[in-house]
Amino acid sequence: MQRVKGVSVGEDPQAAEGVTARVRGMGVRRRAVALAPLLALVAGGKAAGAPVMPVMPVVPLALPEGINIARIKPVLELIGRSAELAWDCQLVPVPRMLAMVENGWTMGFGAGKSSNLSSRLLFSEDVFVSGVWPIARSEVDRELRAVEDLKGLRVCVVRGLDYGRALEAAKGSIYAAEYVSGDFRTRVRQLMAGRCDVLLANHFNTDVRALRQRIADSGGNLERLKVGPSPLGTLGERFVAARGSSLAALIPALDQAVRNNRREIGQLLAAEE
């Protein structure tokens, strides 16, 4: 598990201490807590005549360990400021993130919206849409332009991450799924070591040069790896919380914050690194 520095910013450290849930392994050390009233204040609006509270609620947020945190962090900070909250972020494997979210210990972001989770989890609107790009070993002797082009190949995917209807339906019938974990650098290393023929990677914009640069920065040899000419699918990146939990009350406020800052979010994701 990796804590993300610099995202959680409260105005009153002592007050923030009372609303921060710290995760340890699969468990949580839950402090006693004024989280529900604070979340109700943010999500429901201030009651007429009520005094303004001099504190930003600090909300726990789990992110997939392979996410491009350098690009996502400014987007989360922008949304947090607009929704009048601060994030306490941590990077964890996707299955652990979903388990934590279902137990109401944290909000999540970036796991996709699968239909079998919708009855238990509440998803926000799309914050942005990522492309699901194929990164192949150089000896793969075909262009990967469509899901059908994966036929007969071993494809590295992350357990628990939803890649969209077409790619999910193709598992086991068109391609063989090899489940991998770890951050992006670890997955690239596994691809180069021959664990699979193709790695599916989420990328936040259509500039393939940025994805190639990320591969190189992660230790990938671009003479031995090649990126497909286009995404094989898309993945809506959303916030998620357990239905009926106090954290779920934040979803409407987060949706409004995204709507209010749609252009700025696009600009942050399109900016050169």
Coordinates of C-alpha atoms in Angstrom, one line a residue:
M1 CA 0.0 0.0 0.0
Q2 CA 1.3 3.4 -0.8
R3 CA 0.2 6.7 0.7
V4 CA 0.0 9.6 -1.8
K5 CA 1.7 12.7 -0.4
G6 CA 0.4 16.2 -0.8
V7 CA -3.3 15.5 -1.6
S8 CA -4.8 15.6 1.8
V9 CA -4.9 19.3 3.0
G10 CA -7.1 20.3 5.9
E11 CA -7.4 23.7 7.4
D12 CA -7.6 22.4 11.0
P13 CA -5.2 19.5 11.6
Q14 CA -6.9 18.6 14.9
A15 CA -10.3 18.6 13.4
A16 CA -9.1 16.7 10.3
E17 CA -7.7 14.0 12.6
G18 CA -11.3 13.2 13.6
V19 CA -12.5 12.5 10.1
T20 CA -9.5 10.6 8.6
A21 CA -9.8 6.8 8.2
R22 CA -6.4 5.2 8.0
V23 CA -6.2 1.8 6.2
R24 CA -3.9 -0.9 7.4
G25 CA -3.8 -4.0 5.2
M26 CA -7.4 -5.0 4.7
G27 CA -8.5 -3.5 8.0
V28 CA -9.1 0.1 9.0
R29 CA -8.3 1.9 12.2
R30 CA -11.5 3.8 12.5
R31 CA -11.4 6.9 14.8
A32 CA -14.4 8.2 16.4
V33 CA -16.0 10.5 14.3
A34 CA -17.6 13.3 13.0
L35 CA -17.4 12.2 9.4
A36 CA -21.1 11.7 8.8
P37 CA -22.2 15.2 9.9
L38 CA -19.4 16.8 7.9
L39 CA -20.3 14.8 4.8
A40 CA -23.9 15.7 5.2
L41 CA -22.9 19.4 5.4
V42 CA -20.9 19.1 2.1
A43 CA -23.4 17.0 0.2
G44 CA -26.6 18.6 1.5
G45 CA -25.6 22.2 1.7
K46 CA -25.5 24.4 4.7
A47 CA -28.6 24.9 6.7
A48 CA -30.0 28.5 6.6
G49 CA -28.3 30.5 9.3
A50 CA -25.9 27.8 10.4
P51 CA -22.4 28.9 11.2
V52 CA -19.7 28.2 8.7
M53 CA -17.4 25.4 10.0
P54 CA -13.7 26.3 9.8
V55 CA -12.6 22.9 8.6
M56 CA -12.4 20.9 5.4
P57 CA -13.5 17.3 5.8
V58 CA -10.7 14.9 4.9
V59 CA -12.2 12.0 2.9
P60 CA -10.3 8.7 2.4
L61 CA -9.9 7.8 -1.2
A62 CA -8.4 4.5 -2.6
L63 CA -6.8 4.5 -6.1
P64 CA -5.6 1.5 -8.2
E65 CA -1.9 1.1 -7.6
G66 CA -1.2 1.3 -11.4
I67 CA -2.9 4.7 -11.9
N68 CA -0.9 7.6 -13.3
I69 CA -1.0 9.5 -10.1
A70 CA 1.2 12.4 -11.3
R71 CA -1.6 13.2 -13.8
I72 CA -4.6 12.4 -11.7
K73 CA -3.5 14.2 -8.5
P74 CA -4.1 17.8 -9.9
V75 CA -7.6 16.7 -11.1
L76 CA -8.5 15.3 -7.7
E77 CA -7.2 18.4 -6.0
L78 CA -9.3 20.6 -8.3
I79 CA -12.5 18.6 -7.7
G80 CA -11.8 18.5 -3.9
R81 CA -11.5 22.3 -3.8
S82 CA -14.7 22.7 -5.7
A83 CA -16.5 20.3 -3.4
E84 CA -15.0 21.8 -0.3
L85 CA -13.2 18.7 0.9
A86 CA -9.6 17.3 0.9
W87 CA -8.5 13.8 0.0
D88 CA -6.5 11.3 2.0
C89 CA -5.3 9.1 -0.9
Q90 CA -3.6 5.7 -1.0
L91 CA -2.7 3.3 -3.8
V92 CA -3.8 -0.3 -3.4
P93 CA -4.5 -3.3 -5.6
V94 CA -7.9 -3.1 -7.3
P95 CA -9.5 -6.1 -5.5
R96 CA -8.5 -4.6 -2.1
M97 CA -9.8 -1.2 -3.2
L98 CA -13.2 -2.7 -4.1
A99 CA -13.4 -4.6 -0.8
M100 CA -12.6 -1.5 1.2
V101 CA -15.2 0.5 -0.7
E102 CA -17.9 -2.2 -0.2
N103 CA -17.2 -2.1 3.5
G104 CA -17.7 1.6 3.6
W105 CA -14.2 2.3 4.8
T106 CA -13.2 4.6 1.8
M107 CA -14.3 6.0 -1.5
G108 CA -12.7 4.6 -4.6
F109 CA -11.7 6.0 -8.0
G110 CA -10.7 4.5 -11.3
A111 CA -11.9 0.9 -11.3
G112 CA -14.5 1.1 -14.0
K113 CA -18.3 0.5 -13.6
S114 CA -19.2 -3.2 -13.9
S115 CA -22.9 -4.1 -13.9
N116 CA -22.4 -6.8 -11.2
L117 CA -21.2 -4.1 -8.7
S118 CA -23.9 -1.5 -9.4
S119 CA -26.3 -3.0 -6.9
R120 CA -23.9 -2.6 -4.1
L121 CA -21.9 0.4 -5.1
L122 CA -22.9 3.9 -6.1
F123 CA -20.9 5.4 -9.0
S124 CA -20.4 9.1 -9.9
E125 CA -20.7 10.5 -13.4
D126 CA -17.6 10.1 -15.6
V127 CA -14.8 12.4 -14.4
F128 CA -13.1 11.7 -17.7
V129 CA -12.8 8.8 -20.1
S130 CA -9.6 6.8 -20.6
G131 CA -8.6 4.7 -23.6
V132 CA -7.7 1.1 -23.1
W133 CA -4.5 0.8 -25.1
P134 CA -2.7 -2.4 -26.1
I135 CA 1.0 -2.5 -25.5
A136 CA 2.6 -5.5 -27.3
R137 CA 5.9 -7.2 -27.4
S138 CA 7.6 -6.5 -30.7
E139 CA 7.4 -10.1 -31.9
V140 CA 3.6 -9.9 -32.0
D141 CA 3.1 -10.0 -35.8
R142 CA -0.1 -8.1 -36.3
E143 CA -1.6 -4.6 -35.8
L144 CA -3.9 -4.6 -32.7
R145 CA -6.8 -2.4 -34.0
A146 CA -9.7 -4.3 -32.6
V147 CA -10.5 -6.8 -29.8
E148 CA -10.6 -9.6 -32.4
D149 CA -6.9 -8.9 -33.1
L150 CA -6.1 -10.3 -29.7
K151 CA -7.1 -13.8 -30.8
G152 CA -4.8 -16.5 -29.5
L153 CA -2.7 -14.0 -27.5
R154 CA -1.9 -13.9 -23.8
V155 CA -3.1 -10.6 -22.4
C156 CA -2.0 -9.1 -19.1
V157 CA -4.9 -7.6 -17.2
V158 CA -5.6 -6.5 -13.7
R159 CA -7.9 -8.6 -11.6
G160 CA -11.0 -6.6 -10.6
L161 CA -10.6 -3.8 -13.2
D162 CA -13.4 -3.6 -15.7
Y163 CA -12.1 -3.0 -19.2
G164 CA -15.5 -2.5 -20.9
R165 CA -18.1 -4.9 -22.3
A166 CA -16.2 -6.1 -25.4
L167 CA -12.9 -6.8 -23.8
E168 CA -14.5 -8.5 -20.8
A169 CA -16.6 -10.7 -23.1
A170 CA -13.5 -11.7 -25.0
K171 CA -11.7 -13.1 -22.0
G172 CA -11.2 -16.8 -22.4
S173 CA -12.8 -17.0 -25.8
I174 CA -10.6 -14.7 -27.9
Y175 CA -7.7 -14.1 -25.7
A176 CA -6.2 -15.8 -22.6
A177 CA -6.1 -13.4 -19.6
E178 CA -3.0 -13.4 -17.5
Y179 CA -3.6 -11.6 -14.2
V180 CA -0.9 -9.2 -13.0
S181 CA -0.6 -6.8 -10.1
G182 CA 1.7 -4.0 -9.1
D183 CA 2.3 -0.5 -10.4
F184 CA 2.7 0.3 -14.0
R185 CA 6.5 -0.2 -13.9
T186 CA 6.0 -3.7 -12.6
R187 CA 3.4 -4.6 -15.3
V188 CA 5.7 -3.3 -18.0
R189 CA 8.5 -5.4 -16.6
Q190 CA 6.3 -8.5 -16.6
L191 CA 5.4 -7.8 -20.2
M192 CA 9.0 -7.6 -21.2
A193 CA 9.9 -10.7 -19.3
G194 CA 7.3 -12.7 -21.4
R195 CA 4.6 -13.1 -18.9
C196 CA 2.2 -12.2 -21.7
D197 CA 2.1 -11.0 -25.3
V198 CA 0.1 -7.8 -24.7
L199 CA -0.5 -5.5 -21.7
L200 CA -3.8 -3.5 -21.6
A201 CA -3.1 0.0 -20.2
N202 CA -5.5 2.8 -19.4
H203 CA -4.4 6.1 -20.8
F204 CA -6.1 9.4 -20.0
N205 CA -5.9 11.1 -23.5
T206 CA -5.4 10.3 -27.1
D207 CA -1.8 11.4 -27.3
V208 CA 0.0 8.2 -27.8
R209 CA 3.4 10.0 -27.4
A210 CA 2.6 10.5 -23.8
L211 CA 1.9 6.8 -23.3
R212 CA 5.1 5.9 -25.0
Q213 CA 7.0 8.3 -22.7
R214 CA 5.3 6.7 -19.7
I215 CA 6.4 3.3 -20.9
A216 CA 10.0 4.5 -21.3
D217 CA 10.0 6.3 -17.9
S218 CA 8.8 3.0 -16.4
G219 CA 11.8 1.1 -17.7
G220 CA 10.2 -0.2 -20.9
N221 CA 12.4 -0.7 -24.0
L222 CA 10.5 0.9 -26.9
E223 CA 12.6 -1.2 -29.4
R224 CA 11.1 -4.3 -27.8
L225 CA 7.5 -3.0 -27.2
K226 CA 5.0 -1.3 -29.4
V227 CA 1.8 0.6 -28.7
G228 CA -1.3 -0.2 -30.8
P229 CA -2.5 2.4 -33.3
S230 CA -5.7 3.1 -31.3
P231 CA -7.5 2.1 -28.0
L232 CA -9.4 -1.2 -28.0
G233 CA -12.0 0.3 -25.8
T234 CA -12.8 3.1 -23.3
L235 CA -13.1 3.2 -19.6
G236 CA -15.1 5.9 -17.7
E237 CA -13.1 7.0 -14.6
R238 CA -15.5 7.5 -11.7
F239 CA -15.7 7.9 -8.0
V240 CA -17.5 5.1 -6.2
A241 CA -18.8 4.5 -2.7
A242 CA -20.9 1.8 -0.9
R243 CA -24.6 2.4 -1.3
G244 CA -26.2 3.6 1.9
S245 CA -22.9 4.7 3.4
S246 CA -22.1 8.2 4.6
L247 CA -19.5 8.5 1.9
A248 CA -22.1 7.9 -0.8
A249 CA -23.7 11.1 0.3
L250 CA -20.8 12.9 -1.3
I251 CA -21.5 11.6 -4.9
P252 CA -23.9 14.4 -5.8
A253 CA -21.5 17.1 -4.7
L254 CA -18.6 15.5 -6.6
D255 CA -20.8 15.2 -9.7
Q256 CA -21.5 18.9 -9.5
A257 CA -17.9 19.7 -8.9
V258 CA -17.0 17.8 -12.1
R259 CA -19.6 19.6 -14.1
N260 CA -18.4 22.9 -12.9
N261 CA -14.8 22.2 -13.8
R262 CA -15.2 20.0 -17.0
R263 CA -13.0 22.3 -19.1
E264 CA -10.3 22.7 -16.5
I265 CA -10.2 18.9 -16.0
G266 CA -9.6 18.5 -19.7
Q267 CA -6.9 21.1 -19.7
L268 CA -5.1 19.3 -16.8
L269 CA -5.1 16.0 -18.6
A270 CA -4.0 17.5 -21.9
A271 CA -1.1 19.5 -20.5
E272 CA 2.4 18.2 -21.3
E273 CA 4.2 16.5 -18.5

